[in-house]
Structure formats: structure tokens, C-alpha cells
mmCIF file of C-alpha atoms in Angstrom:
data_model
loop_
_atom_site.group_PDB
_atom_site.id
_atom_site.type_symbol
_atom_site.label_atom_id
_atom_site.label_comp_id
_atom_site.label_asym_id
_atom_site.label_seq_id
_atom_site.Cartn_x
_atom_site.Cartn_y
_atom_site.Cartn_z
ATOM 1 C CA MET A 1 -0.004 -0.004 0.028
ATOM 2 C CA LYS A 2 1.017 3.595 -0.604
ATOM 3 C CA ILE A 3 1.711 6.022 2.201
ATOM 4 C CA ASN A 4 3.312 9.434 2.423
ATOM 5 C CA LEU A 5 6.508 9.366 4.542
ATOM 6 C CA ASN A 6 8.154 12.718 5.182
ATOM 7 C CA TYR A 7 6.481 14.231 2.145
ATOM 8 C CA LYS A 8 7.493 11.349 -0.246
ATOM 9 C CA VAL A 9 5.136 8.654 -1.509
ATOM 10 C CA ILE A 10 6.422 5.201 -0.749
ATOM 11 C CA GLU A 11 5.146 1.636 -0.974
ATOM 12 C CA VAL A 12 5.008 -0.360 2.258
ATOM 13 C CA ALA A 13 3.649 -3.689 3.405
ATOM 14 C CA CYS A 14 0.233 -3.829 5.113
ATOM 15 C CA ASN A 15 0.007 -4.016 8.958
ATOM 16 C CA LEU A 16 3.407 -2.296 9.411
ATOM 17 C CA THR A 17 3.952 -0.387 12.646
ATOM 18 C CA ILE A 18 5.765 2.947 12.686
ATOM 19 C CA ARG A 19 8.627 1.185 14.613
ATOM 20 C CA GLU A 20 9.024 -1.313 11.735
ATOM 21 C CA LEU A 21 8.749 1.418 9.138
ATOM 22 C CA ILE A 22 11.496 3.414 10.872
ATOM 23 C CA SER A 23 13.695 0.343 10.929
ATOM 24 C CA ILE A 24 13.074 -0.504 7.261
ATOM 25 C CA GLN A 25 13.687 3.046 6.091
ATOM 26 C CA GLN A 26 16.793 3.296 8.378
ATOM 27 C CA LEU A 27 15.612 6.518 9.932
ATOM 28 C CA LEU A 28 17.807 7.362 12.908
ATOM 29 C CA ASN A 29 17.008 8.832 16.379
ATOM 30 C CA ILE A 30 13.306 9.545 15.502
ATOM 31 C CA ASN A 31 11.759 11.569 18.339
ATOM 32 C CA LEU A 32 8.688 12.991 16.658
ATOM 33 C CA ILE A 33 5.965 10.978 14.863
ATOM 34 C CA VAL A 34 2.913 12.681 13.472
ATOM 35 C CA VAL A 35 0.298 10.747 11.448
ATOM 36 C CA ASN A 36 -2.390 12.633 9.598
ATOM 37 C CA GLY A 37 -1.835 15.576 11.935
ATOM 38 C CA VAL A 38 -1.962 13.587 15.203
ATOM 39 C CA ILE A 39 1.036 12.733 17.325
ATOM 40 C CA LYS A 40 1.488 8.973 17.552
ATOM 41 C CA ASN A 41 3.655 6.468 19.293
ATOM 42 C CA ASP A 42 5.861 4.062 17.253
ATOM 43 C CA ASP A 43 3.500 1.165 17.905
ATOM 44 C CA TYR A 44 0.861 2.812 15.616
ATOM 45 C CA LYS A 45 -0.192 0.536 12.791
ATOM 46 C CA ILE A 46 0.078 2.342 9.475
ATOM 47 C CA CYS A 47 -2.981 2.468 7.159
ATOM 48 C CA LYS A 48 -3.198 3.057 3.393
ATOM 49 C CA ASN A 49 -2.624 6.682 2.391
ATOM 50 C CA ASP A 50 -1.436 7.734 5.801
ATOM 51 C CA ASP A 51 0.522 10.938 5.941
ATOM 52 C CA VAL A 52 3.507 10.108 8.196
ATOM 53 C CA LEU A 53 6.024 12.513 9.506
ATOM 54 C CA ALA A 54 8.897 10.741 11.415
ATOM 55 C CA ILE A 55 11.803 13.052 12.262
ATOM 56 C CA ASP A 56 14.691 13.683 14.582
ATOM 57 C CA THR A 57 13.873 17.252 15.615
ATOM 58 C CA ARG A 58 17.446 17.784 16.904
ATOM 59 C CA THR A 59 19.133 17.423 13.516
ATOM 60 C CA LEU A 60 16.475 18.780 11.190
ATOM 61 C CA ASN A 61 18.125 20.584 8.277
ATOM 62 C CA ASP A 62 16.040 19.757 5.171
ATOM 63 C CA GLY A 63 14.103 22.921 4.299
ATOM 64 C CA GLU A 64 11.103 21.106 2.884
ATOM 65 C CA LEU A 65 10.965 18.698 5.844
ATOM 66 C CA ILE A 66 11.199 21.624 8.246
ATOM 67 C CA LYS A 67 8.202 23.210 6.430
ATOM 68 C CA ARG A 68 6.285 19.878 6.574
ATOM 69 C CA ALA A 69 7.028 19.574 10.210
ATOM 70 C CA ILE A 70 5.954 23.093 11.023
ATOM 71 C CA TYR A 71 2.566 22.400 9.407
ATOM 72 C CA ALA A 72 2.231 18.738 10.454
ATOM 73 C CA ARG A 73 -0.512 19.561 12.960
ATOM 74 C CA ASN A 74 -2.546 21.681 10.513
ATOM 75 C CA ASN A 75 -5.246 20.231 8.268
ATOM 76 C CA SER A 76 -2.996 18.259 5.922
ATOM 77 C CA TYR A 77 -5.211 18.547 2.823
ATOM 78 C CA LEU A 78 -4.881 22.319 2.881
ATOM 79 C CA VAL A 79 -1.143 22.621 3.218
ATOM 80 C CA ASP A 80 -0.257 22.818 -0.465
ATOM 81 C CA ARG A 81 -3.253 25.115 -1.264
ATOM 82 C CA LEU A 82 -2.474 27.520 1.573
ATOM 83 C CA ALA A 83 1.128 27.767 0.482
ATOM 84 C CA THR A 84 0.052 29.172 -2.879
ATOM 85 C CA LEU A 85 -2.255 31.905 -1.538
ATOM 86 C CA LYS A 86 -1.274 35.539 -1.782
ATOM 87 C CA VAL A 87 -2.354 37.836 1.058
ATOM 88 C CA VAL A 88 -1.720 41.508 1.642
ATOM 89 C CA VAL A 89 -1.906 42.964 5.127
ATOM 90 C CA LEU A 90 -2.724 46.679 5.258
ATOM 91 C CA GLY A 91 -1.261 47.961 8.508
ATOM 92 C CA CYS A 92 1.108 46.083 10.802
ATOM 93 C CA GLY A 93 -0.243 47.034 14.212
ATOM 94 C CA GLY A 94 -2.238 44.990 16.665
ATOM 95 C CA ILE A 95 -4.491 43.390 14.103
ATOM 96 C CA GLY A 96 -2.000 43.277 11.177
ATOM 97 C CA SER A 97 1.002 41.818 13.082
ATOM 98 C CA ASN A 98 -1.103 39.097 14.717
ATOM 99 C CA VAL A 99 -2.932 38.308 11.517
ATOM 100 C CA ALA A 100 0.438 37.957 9.713
ATOM 101 C CA ARG A 101 1.746 35.709 12.461
ATOM 102 C CA MET A 102 -1.320 33.464 12.171
ATOM 103 C CA LEU A 103 -1.150 33.436 8.384
ATOM 104 C CA VAL A 104 2.391 32.118 8.586
ATOM 105 C CA GLN A 105 1.432 29.590 11.277
ATOM 106 C CA SER A 106 -1.459 28.489 9.039
ATOM 107 C CA GLY A 107 0.901 27.788 6.154
ATOM 108 C CA ILE A 108 0.439 30.851 4.006
ATOM 109 C CA GLU A 109 3.832 31.604 2.512
ATOM 110 C CA ASN A 110 3.286 34.563 0.260
ATOM 111 C CA ILE A 111 2.518 37.709 2.391
ATOM 112 C CA SER A 112 2.847 41.392 1.590
ATOM 113 C CA LEU A 113 3.081 43.853 4.496
ATOM 114 C CA ILE A 114 2.296 47.588 4.155
ATOM 115 C CA ASP A 115 2.904 50.083 6.890
ATOM 116 C CA PHE A 116 4.769 53.368 7.259
ATOM 117 C CA ASP A 117 5.159 53.274 11.084
ATOM 118 C CA ILE A 118 7.927 52.220 13.449
ATOM 119 C CA VAL A 119 7.685 50.063 16.548
ATOM 120 C CA ASP A 120 7.162 52.013 19.763
ATOM 121 C CA PRO A 121 6.887 50.795 23.386
ATOM 122 C CA THR A 122 3.095 51.201 23.527
ATOM 123 C CA ASN A 123 2.788 48.601 20.788
ATOM 124 C CA LEU A 124 4.232 45.769 22.796
ATOM 125 C CA ASN A 125 1.049 45.183 24.876
ATOM 126 C CA ARG A 126 -0.704 43.655 21.862
ATOM 127 C CA GLN A 127 1.495 43.594 18.759
ATOM 128 C CA PHE A 128 3.878 40.914 17.608
ATOM 129 C CA TYR A 129 7.081 42.802 18.261
ATOM 130 C CA SER A 130 9.759 42.759 20.990
ATOM 131 C CA ILE A 131 11.643 45.371 23.013
ATOM 132 C CA GLY A 132 14.748 45.229 20.847
ATOM 133 C CA GLN A 133 12.712 46.295 17.837
ATOM 134 C CA ILE A 134 11.634 49.654 19.277
ATOM 135 C CA GLY A 135 12.352 52.464 16.839
ATOM 136 C CA LYS A 136 12.660 50.195 13.781
ATOM 137 C CA SER A 137 10.293 49.852 10.777
ATOM 138 C CA LYS A 138 7.250 47.661 11.534
ATOM 139 C CA VAL A 139 7.371 45.968 8.141
ATOM 140 C CA GLU A 140 11.060 45.100 8.562
ATOM 141 C CA CYS A 141 10.595 43.827 12.129
ATOM 142 C CA LEU A 142 7.486 41.897 11.377
ATOM 143 C CA ALA A 143 9.149 40.246 8.312
ATOM 144 C CA GLN A 144 12.058 39.139 10.627
ATOM 145 C CA ASN A 145 9.558 37.730 13.142
ATOM 146 C CA LEU A 146 7.647 35.896 10.530
ATOM 147 C CA GLU A 147 10.796 34.429 8.972
ATOM 148 C CA ALA A 148 11.795 33.280 12.421
ATOM 149 C CA ILE A 149 8.731 31.087 12.417
ATOM 150 C CA ASN A 150 9.100 29.789 8.819
ATOM 151 C CA PRO A 151 12.217 30.657 6.885
ATOM 152 C CA ASN A 152 10.469 29.597 3.613
ATOM 153 C CA VAL A 153 7.977 32.369 3.850
ATOM 154 C CA LYS A 154 8.152 35.044 1.065
ATOM 155 C CA ILE A 155 7.475 38.464 2.455
ATOM 156 C CA ASN A 156 7.077 41.625 0.309
ATOM 157 C CA LYS A 157 7.705 44.717 2.442
ATOM 158 C CA TYR A 158 6.257 48.113 1.604
ATOM 159 C CA TYR A 159 7.235 51.006 3.902
ATOM 160 C CA GLN A 160 4.371 53.043 2.550
ATOM 161 C CA LYS A 161 1.323 55.147 3.530
ATOM 162 C CA LEU A 162 -1.734 54.217 1.554
ATOM 163 C CA ASP A 163 -4.159 56.711 0.174
ATOM 164 C CA ILE A 164 -6.986 56.861 -2.381
ATOM 165 C CA ASN A 165 -4.475 57.343 -5.211
ATOM 166 C CA ASN A 166 -2.205 54.390 -4.564
ATOM 167 C CA ILE A 167 -4.370 51.803 -2.843
ATOM 168 C CA ASP A 168 -5.340 50.018 -6.080
ATOM 169 C CA SER A 169 -1.724 49.372 -7.036
ATOM 170 C CA TYR A 170 -0.858 47.979 -3.629
ATOM 171 C CA THR A 171 -3.877 45.721 -3.310
ATOM 172 C CA SER A 172 -4.456 44.181 -6.709
ATOM 173 C CA GLY A 173 -3.489 40.612 -7.561
ATOM 174 C CA TYR A 174 -4.057 39.092 -4.140
ATOM 175 C CA ASP A 175 -6.379 36.350 -3.050
ATOM 176 C CA PHE A 176 -7.132 38.112 0.240
ATOM 177 C CA VAL A 177 -6.756 41.720 1.454
ATOM 178 C CA ILE A 178 -6.627 42.228 5.221
ATOM 179 C CA GLU A 179 -7.608 45.673 6.381
ATOM 180 C CA ALA A 180 -5.777 46.258 9.673
ATOM 181 C CA PHE A 181 -5.694 49.945 10.142
ATOM 182 C CA ASP A 182 -6.314 51.799 13.392
ATOM 183 C CA ASN A 183 -7.970 54.829 11.780
ATOM 184 C CA PRO A 184 -11.678 54.653 10.837
ATOM 185 C CA LEU A 185 -11.047 56.938 7.878
ATOM 186 C CA MET A 186 -8.606 54.440 6.463
ATOM 187 C CA LYS A 187 -10.992 51.497 7.105
ATOM 188 C CA ALA A 188 -13.727 53.323 5.214
ATOM 189 C CA MET A 189 -11.304 54.306 2.392
ATOM 190 C CA VAL A 190 -10.185 50.714 1.947
ATOM 191 C CA THR A 191 -13.732 49.360 1.911
ATOM 192 C CA ASN A 192 -15.037 51.993 -0.488
ATOM 193 C CA CYS A 193 -12.023 51.817 -2.839
ATOM 194 C CA ILE A 194 -11.558 48.058 -3.139
ATOM 195 C CA GLY A 195 -14.623 46.393 -1.527
ATOM 196 C CA TRP A 196 -15.991 45.640 -4.922
ATOM 197 C CA HIS A 197 -12.771 44.736 -6.791
ATOM 198 C CA GLY A 198 -12.873 40.968 -6.707
ATOM 199 C CA SER A 199 -10.338 39.899 -4.004
ATOM 200 C CA TYR A 200 -11.735 38.853 -0.693
ATOM 201 C CA LEU A 201 -11.551 41.754 1.794
ATOM 202 C CA ILE A 202 -11.450 41.018 5.500
ATOM 203 C CA LEU A 203 -12.051 44.042 7.723
ATOM 204 C CA ALA A 204 -11.496 44.639 11.487
ATOM 205 C CA ASN A 205 -13.999 46.915 13.221
ATOM 206 C CA GLY A 206 -14.546 47.264 17.014
ATOM 207 C CA MET A 207 -12.143 45.603 19.467
ATOM 208 C CA ALA A 208 -11.443 48.124 22.205
ATOM 209 C CA GLY A 209 -11.839 47.299 25.871
ATOM 210 C CA ILE A 210 -12.893 44.172 27.613
ATOM 211 C CA LYS A 211 -16.075 42.209 26.890
ATOM 212 C CA PRO A 212 -17.245 38.656 26.430
ATOM 213 C CA ALA A 213 -15.672 37.052 23.409
ATOM 214 C CA ARG A 214 -19.177 36.131 22.059
ATOM 215 C CA GLU A 215 -19.748 39.776 21.228
ATOM 216 C CA LEU A 216 -17.058 39.569 18.561
ATOM 217 C CA GLN A 217 -18.557 38.403 15.343
ATOM 218 C CA THR A 218 -17.649 37.702 11.752
ATOM 219 C CA LYS A 219 -20.286 39.248 9.491
ATOM 220 C CA GLN A 220 -20.545 39.204 5.727
ATOM 221 C CA ILE A 221 -21.233 42.773 4.672
ATOM 222 C CA ALA A 222 -20.999 42.374 0.919
ATOM 223 C CA ASN A 223 -20.030 39.868 -1.713
ATOM 224 C CA LYS A 224 -16.488 38.684 -0.707
ATOM 225 C CA VAL A 225 -16.335 41.256 2.120
ATOM 226 C CA TYR A 226 -16.311 40.244 5.715
ATOM 227 C CA MET A 227 -16.089 42.321 8.947
ATOM 228 C CA CYS A 228 -14.726 41.038 12.251
ATOM 229 C CA GLY A 229 -15.171 42.598 15.645
ATOM 230 C CA ASP A 230 -18.128 43.901 17.567
ATOM 231 C CA GLY A 231 -18.644 46.819 15.150
ATOM 232 C CA TYR A 232 -18.848 49.543 17.818
ATOM 233 C CA SER A 233 -16.138 49.497 20.491
ATOM 234 C CA SER A 234 -13.778 52.319 19.756
ATOM 235 C CA VAL A 235 -10.745 53.591 21.597
ATOM 236 C CA GLN A 236 -11.690 56.115 24.257
ATOM 237 C CA PRO A 237 -10.145 57.614 27.398
ATOM 238 C CA HIS A 238 -9.532 54.638 29.766
ATOM 239 C CA ILE A 239 -10.845 52.166 27.199
ATOM 240 C CA GLY A 240 -7.813 50.954 25.378
ATOM 241 C CA LEU A 241 -6.643 48.194 23.111
ATOM 242 C CA MET A 242 -5.713 45.025 24.970
ATOM 243 C CA ALA A 243 -4.119 41.910 23.660
ATOM 244 C CA PRO A 244 -7.079 39.428 24.174
ATOM 245 C CA GLN A 245 -9.705 41.413 22.227
ATOM 246 C CA VAL A 246 -7.328 42.452 19.521
ATOM 247 C CA THR A 247 -6.016 38.896 19.126
ATOM 248 C CA LEU A 248 -9.492 37.484 19.087
ATOM 249 C CA VAL A 249 -10.444 39.721 16.192
ATOM 250 C CA ALA A 250 -7.191 38.914 14.397
ATOM 251 C CA SER A 251 -8.008 35.215 14.916
ATOM 252 C CA GLN A 252 -11.491 35.693 13.522
ATOM 253 C CA MET A 253 -10.031 37.291 10.407
ATOM 254 C CA VAL A 254 -7.579 34.424 9.698
ATOM 255 C CA ASN A 255 -10.190 31.902 10.571
ATOM 256 C CA LYS A 256 -12.474 33.400 7.953
ATOM 257 C CA ILE A 257 -9.727 33.008 5.363
ATOM 258 C CA LEU A 258 -9.263 29.313 6.334
ATOM 259 C CA GLU A 259 -13.047 28.767 6.265
ATOM 260 C CA ILE A 260 -13.259 30.156 2.722
ATOM 261 C CA VAL A 261 -10.252 28.130 1.513
ATOM 262 C CA ASN A 262 -11.539 24.988 3.215
ATOM 263 C CA GLU A 263 -14.963 25.462 1.501
ATOM 264 C CA GLN A 264 -13.293 26.006 -1.880
ATOM 265 C CA GLU A 265 -11.211 22.854 -1.422
ATOM 266 C CA LYS A 266 -14.292 20.824 -0.479
ATOM 267 C CA ASN A 267 -16.309 22.168 -3.484
ATOM 268 C CA GLU A 268 -13.515 21.320 -5.884
ATOM 269 C CA ASN A 269 -13.244 17.717 -4.579
ATOM 270 C CA ARG A 270 -17.064 17.028 -4.666
ATOM 271 C CA MET B 1 -36.835 49.904 3.350
ATOM 272 C CA ILE B 2 -34.658 48.013 5.811
ATOM 273 C CA ILE B 3 -31.741 49.921 7.290
ATOM 274 C CA ASN B 4 -29.227 48.133 9.553
ATOM 275 C CA GLY B 5 -31.779 45.387 10.184
ATOM 276 C CA LYS B 6 -34.664 47.730 11.145
ATOM 277 C CA LYS B 7 -37.708 48.345 8.999
ATOM 278 C CA PHE B 8 -38.398 52.040 8.293
ATOM 279 C CA ASP B 9 -41.931 53.134 7.379
ATOM 280 C CA PHE B 10 -40.922 56.499 6.072
ATOM 281 C CA GLU B 11 -38.653 56.490 3.087
ATOM 282 C CA PHE B 12 -35.368 58.156 2.424
ATOM 283 C CA LYS B 13 -34.707 59.380 -1.041
ATOM 284 C CA THR B 14 -30.898 58.922 -0.989
ATOM 285 C CA ILE B 15 -28.163 57.340 1.029
ATOM 286 C CA ASN B 16 -26.967 60.779 1.991
ATOM 287 C CA GLU B 17 -30.299 61.362 3.640
ATOM 288 C CA ILE B 18 -29.910 58.168 5.643
ATOM 289 C CA ILE B 19 -26.386 59.117 6.732
ATOM 290 C CA LYS B 20 -27.653 62.461 7.887
ATOM 291 C CA TYR B 21 -30.567 60.946 9.776
ATOM 292 C CA LEU B 22 -28.276 58.469 11.549
ATOM 293 C CA GLU B 23 -25.863 61.263 12.446
ATOM 294 C CA VAL B 24 -22.778 59.340 11.380
ATOM 295 C CA ASP B 25 -19.642 60.753 9.835
ATOM 296 C CA PRO B 26 -19.878 60.127 6.051
ATOM 297 C CA GLN B 27 -16.048 59.971 5.932
ATOM 298 C CA THR B 28 -16.004 56.879 8.212
ATOM 299 C CA VAL B 29 -18.822 54.780 6.691
ATOM 300 C CA ALA B 30 -19.274 52.126 4.073
ATOM 301 C CA VAL B 31 -22.711 51.467 2.623
ATOM 302 C CA THR B 32 -24.061 48.275 1.206
ATOM 303 C CA ILE B 33 -27.331 47.773 -0.704
ATOM 304 C CA ASP B 34 -28.400 44.154 -1.049
ATOM 305 C CA LEU B 35 -24.839 42.995 -0.118
ATOM 306 C CA GLU B 36 -23.065 45.149 -2.682
ATOM 307 C CA ILE B 37 -20.738 48.038 -1.669
ATOM 308 C CA VAL B 38 -22.009 51.393 -2.877
ATOM 309 C CA GLU B 39 -19.349 53.803 -4.104
ATOM 310 C CA PRO B 40 -19.546 57.092 -2.199
ATOM 311 C CA LYS B 41 -20.074 59.083 -5.421
ATOM 312 C CA MET B 42 -23.394 57.223 -5.737
ATOM 313 C CA TYR B 43 -24.735 58.302 -2.314
ATOM 314 C CA ASN B 44 -26.913 60.987 -3.911
ATOM 315 C CA GLN B 45 -28.621 58.602 -6.367
ATOM 316 C CA LEU B 46 -32.302 57.939 -5.787
ATOM 317 C CA LEU B 47 -33.230 54.812 -3.884
ATOM 318 C CA VAL B 48 -36.050 52.591 -5.073
ATOM 319 C CA GLY B 49 -37.510 52.048 -1.643
ATOM 320 C CA ASP B 50 -37.398 48.332 -1.075
ATOM 321 C CA GLU B 51 -33.625 47.934 -0.594
ATOM 322 C CA ILE B 52 -31.865 46.304 2.272
ATOM 323 C CA ILE B 53 -29.379 48.890 3.320
ATOM 324 C CA GLU B 54 -26.452 48.606 5.754
ATOM 325 C CA ILE B 55 -24.599 51.699 6.954
ATOM 326 C CA ILE B 56 -21.375 50.419 8.438
ATOM 327 C CA SER B 57 -19.709 52.925 10.804
ATOM 328 C CA PHE B 58 -16.071 52.299 11.333
ATOM 329 C CA VAL B 59 -14.472 52.947 14.705
ATOM 330 C CA SER B 60 -10.878 53.389 15.773
ATOM 331 C CA GLY B 61 -8.705 50.503 16.846
ATOM 332 C CA GLY B 62 -6.480 48.058 15.171
#
């Protein structure tokens, strides 16, 4: 029967255990076994078409195998499809930096980042930066942080302020556009300029303060346009932006992308 | 006419009238009619009267 071992299709005998497979394949010092996205012991009996990752995590140096290992716990049937998606993140603050992190963690490898700002200390309560990055360009720092998760990721960096005149050129050609600005004028500008262009547009709106997570929703507002957040909580005196709410909204946005891609994959395989 | 999920008995002639009635900043809104984004330059066009309209007000934070 055929199985997939460390991203290569091989032929093996039926009723083989992982332990026997490791011995036959002469794999050394294996300390991590993942089968179909689930961690297994070496007494697991392999089935037809199983997706097996068996590696020594201490000596991992094969780029493709590293990539497969990073995404071994994701939904395996989406790995190749997600790797081909192109996503642009408009704004690299609380929403944008966390969205970008989760895009990479989800297996999306082609990401464009657009922001004209630098990291400051008030960003560190919710944004994906560290103290040593204060004063540096957000797009540069975020690209470094993303590459530290997956070195295979391709990041396009644009140190740029967007406006009505240039937004088209910076947002065309992507599968998904993530609106992650802080300013409501920019949010409206993005929606009104490109909300009807053809790419999926995922917006963030309303995430200030503290409230039950159930108040944060993902709502379709137009064809291929989705809005995440509670829709009303704005920054006010003493009502700030805190990591849990911001990260919840960022999670909703990436989750919507995964839902859409998952649905597309299911439809194509029906 | 249904605006933001509520049925309105009296009718607005244009989106601009709705925006004025709701007292929202026209610079920070997006408007959809029957799940299509309306370009701001069309906000003065006459409405038919049976549309489902959403006025989305954006707030700060990101």
C-alpha cells in the first residue's frame, strides 16, 4: 500500500507499525511521529494513504521537511493550497501583526506587508514585536519575526502610507486583502475603494476594551467582504486596546480565510 | 426599506439622507445595498424604496 512518509510517497507492506517502518527506512533517532496531523507512538499501525512525519527534531536541516514539520499539525489536505495563496496585510499594528503571524502559522507563505510606522513601546502590549525592535520599521521587524517562524515564507515589504491614489496598485493581484488599520477613515477608504474589486476583503472593526468574546462576530457585509469585531467598541479615554480582544479579532479574520479556502477545497473535490 | 436590520416606514430618497438621519460621519462609513458596496459618489442617487441597506460605521482601533 502507498503512504506518504516525510512528504514522499512510498510503498509499504500492510499492517506495518511505525517502529518497523523506521527500521526498514533506516531513519535514525526519531523523536517525533505525526500521522495525519496527530502525534502517535511508534506502535501505531500504518494504514493506506497515511501521511506520516517521522523526524529527529534535533538534527532537522532539510528545508522542505522543516516546512512539513511546522505544518504537520494543520489540516493536511490544505497545506499545499495555503502555500500558494497571496495575502496582503494593510497595517502592521495589533491586528496586522497578529494576523500575519497566524497566516504564517497556518501555512500561507506569500504575504505582503504595508505600513509606514515604526515600533514604539506602547505597541508591545498587543502587537507581535519585541523590546529590541523599538524604533525600527514595523514591516522590517514583522518580516524578521515571521521568517523566524518559517524561513520559507516570502515576504514583500512596503514602507508606505496608503491613500486613495495608490491603494489600487498595492492591493491588486491578491487572493485576500486584510484591512488592519487603526484609523476609521482608512478603514472606510479601503472598503469604499476596493470592496468591490474581486479579491476577498477582511475588515476589522470594533475591538477596544474588555467584553465577552461572544460579542465579537464575523459578518458578511458584501459579496466577498467580511467584517470582524463587535462593530462599535472604539478607543476612548480609559478604554484601550488590549491583547485578548485584539488577538481574538485577528484570529477571526484568519479563521475566515481558512473557512473560505476550506470550503473552496471541499467544493473542488465534490 | 430596511436599514441596519430595522424596517423604516418613512422612506429616504438617497443614502446621503440616511447618513444625515443616523448622524454618522460620512467619511467613516461604508454602505451596502443588497450586499453590494456602494461607491460614495453614488450616495446621492435615488433609492427605489425596497432595498436592504447597511450603513457600516467604522471605529478606531487596530
